[in-house]
């Protein structure tokens, strides 16, 4: 088996959808497990209660909706996968998850929902490419 665990970070973009489809085909051929993660922005702790909990609940609800939409194409197929929601810096969350889970491949879209942010602070894909130790496959 060439790959045993493939990490797929997703957002609500067509590029994430394409990356997940590509990962699914690799997983079917290799028997690899897919870990699909969605990272939401960190929630400021200074909001106080009950606002902090409401913000967490909203972020979690939106993350589940993204995961539900993105994983619809692989449900019912002979693919082992799990879903994770993580808050915080997306690139750091991807790196940490890949290391913690022992992923041997990351497949991600070339662009996400935050194109303008990517121009200003550097894209998530670029950051992941330069910080992780495992191979990264970028899908257009």
C-alpha positions as a printed Julia matrix, in Angstrom:
140×3 Matrix{Float64}:
   0.0    0.0    0.0
   1.49   3.3   -1.09
  -0.57   5.54   1.24
  -2.3    4.64   4.47
  -3.72   8.01   5.61
  -4.59  10.96   3.41
  -5.47  14.34   4.9
  -7.93  16.52   2.99
  -8.51  20.05   4.3
 -11.77  21.44   2.9
 -13.68  24.67   2.75
 -16.76  25.55   0.74
 -14.92  25.9   -2.58
 -14.91  23.97  -5.84
 -11.17  23.45  -5.39
 -11.77  21.52  -2.16
 -14.43  19.46  -3.88
 -12.0   18.56  -6.66
  -9.29  17.64  -4.14
 -11.66  15.36  -2.25
 -12.76  13.61  -5.45
  -9.12  13.03  -6.37
  -8.36  11.74  -2.86
 -11.33   9.4   -3.04
 -10.03   7.8   -6.21
  -6.59   7.3   -4.64
  -8.16   5.89  -1.48
 -10.25   3.41  -3.46
  -7.17   2.16  -5.3
  -4.84   2.04  -2.31
  -7.18   1.29   0.58
  -6.03   4.44   2.39
  -8.1    6.12   5.07
  -9.14   9.72   4.43
  -9.24  12.35   7.15
 -11.36  15.31   6.08
 -10.86  18.46   8.15
 -12.47  21.86   8.15
 -10.8   24.72  10.0
 -12.86  27.63  11.21
 -11.53  30.97  12.33
 -10.58  31.24  15.99
 -13.31  32.64  18.23
 -12.1   35.54  20.4
 -12.21  34.57  24.06
 -12.93  38.17  25.06
 -16.53  37.94  23.86
 -17.73  36.76  27.26
 -20.7   34.53  27.92
 -23.15  33.84  26.34
 -21.67  35.47  23.21
 -18.58  33.25  23.19
 -20.67  30.06  23.27
 -22.99  31.39  20.55
 -19.98  32.15  18.33
 -18.56  28.65  18.92
 -21.95  27.08  18.15
 -22.28  29.09  14.91
 -18.74  28.19  13.78
 -19.38  24.52  14.55
 -22.73  24.52  12.74
 -21.16  26.14   9.65
 -18.27  23.66   9.75
 -20.64  20.68   9.87
 -22.51  22.11   6.86
 -19.25  22.39   4.89
 -18.23  18.84   5.81
 -21.68  17.48   4.95
 -21.58  19.13   1.52
 -18.0   18.11   0.73
 -18.25  14.49   1.91
 -21.54  13.81   0.11
 -19.62  12.5   -2.91
 -17.78   9.84  -0.9
 -20.63   8.63   1.32
 -21.72   5.14   0.38
 -18.46   4.37  -1.41
 -16.0    1.79  -0.14
 -13.81   4.45   1.47
 -12.83   4.68   5.12
 -12.96   8.29   6.29
 -13.44  10.47   9.32
 -14.31  14.13   9.72
 -12.72  16.68  12.05
 -13.46  20.3   12.87
 -10.61  22.45  14.15
 -10.54  26.11  15.13
  -7.57  28.39  14.62
  -4.94  29.01  11.99
  -5.73  26.79   9.02
  -2.14  26.07   7.98
  -1.1   25.25  11.55
  -4.16  23.02  12.04
  -3.34  21.12   8.84
   0.28  20.64   9.9
  -0.66  19.53  13.42
  -3.34  17.14  12.2
  -1.03  15.59   9.61
   1.65  15.0   12.26
  -0.73  13.79  14.98
  -2.64  11.42  12.72
   0.48  10.13  10.95
  -0.74  11.16   7.5
   1.55  10.25   4.63
  -0.13  12.52   2.05
  -2.05  15.79   2.05
  -4.29  16.6   -0.9
  -5.69  20.09  -1.06
  -7.2   22.53  -3.51
  -5.05  25.21  -5.09
  -7.37  27.98  -3.92
  -9.86  28.31  -1.12
 -12.56  30.76  -0.22
 -10.13  33.41   1.03
  -8.37  34.46  -2.2
  -7.97  38.1   -1.11
  -6.54  37.06   2.24
  -4.14  34.75   0.42
  -2.75  37.65  -1.59
  -2.09  39.67   1.55
  -0.72  37.11   4.03
   0.21  34.17   1.81
  -2.05  31.32   0.83
  -2.79  28.39   3.09
  -1.55  26.04   0.38
   1.76  27.9    0.19
   2.18  27.77   3.97
   1.37  24.06   4.12
   3.8   23.27   1.3
   6.61  24.91   3.26
   5.87  23.58   6.75
   4.78  19.94   6.54
   7.1   16.95   6.22
   4.86  14.69   4.14
   4.1   15.08   0.41
   1.41  17.59  -0.58
  -0.61  17.15  -3.75
  -2.25  20.37  -4.94
  -5.33  19.9   -7.13
  -6.61  22.6   -9.5
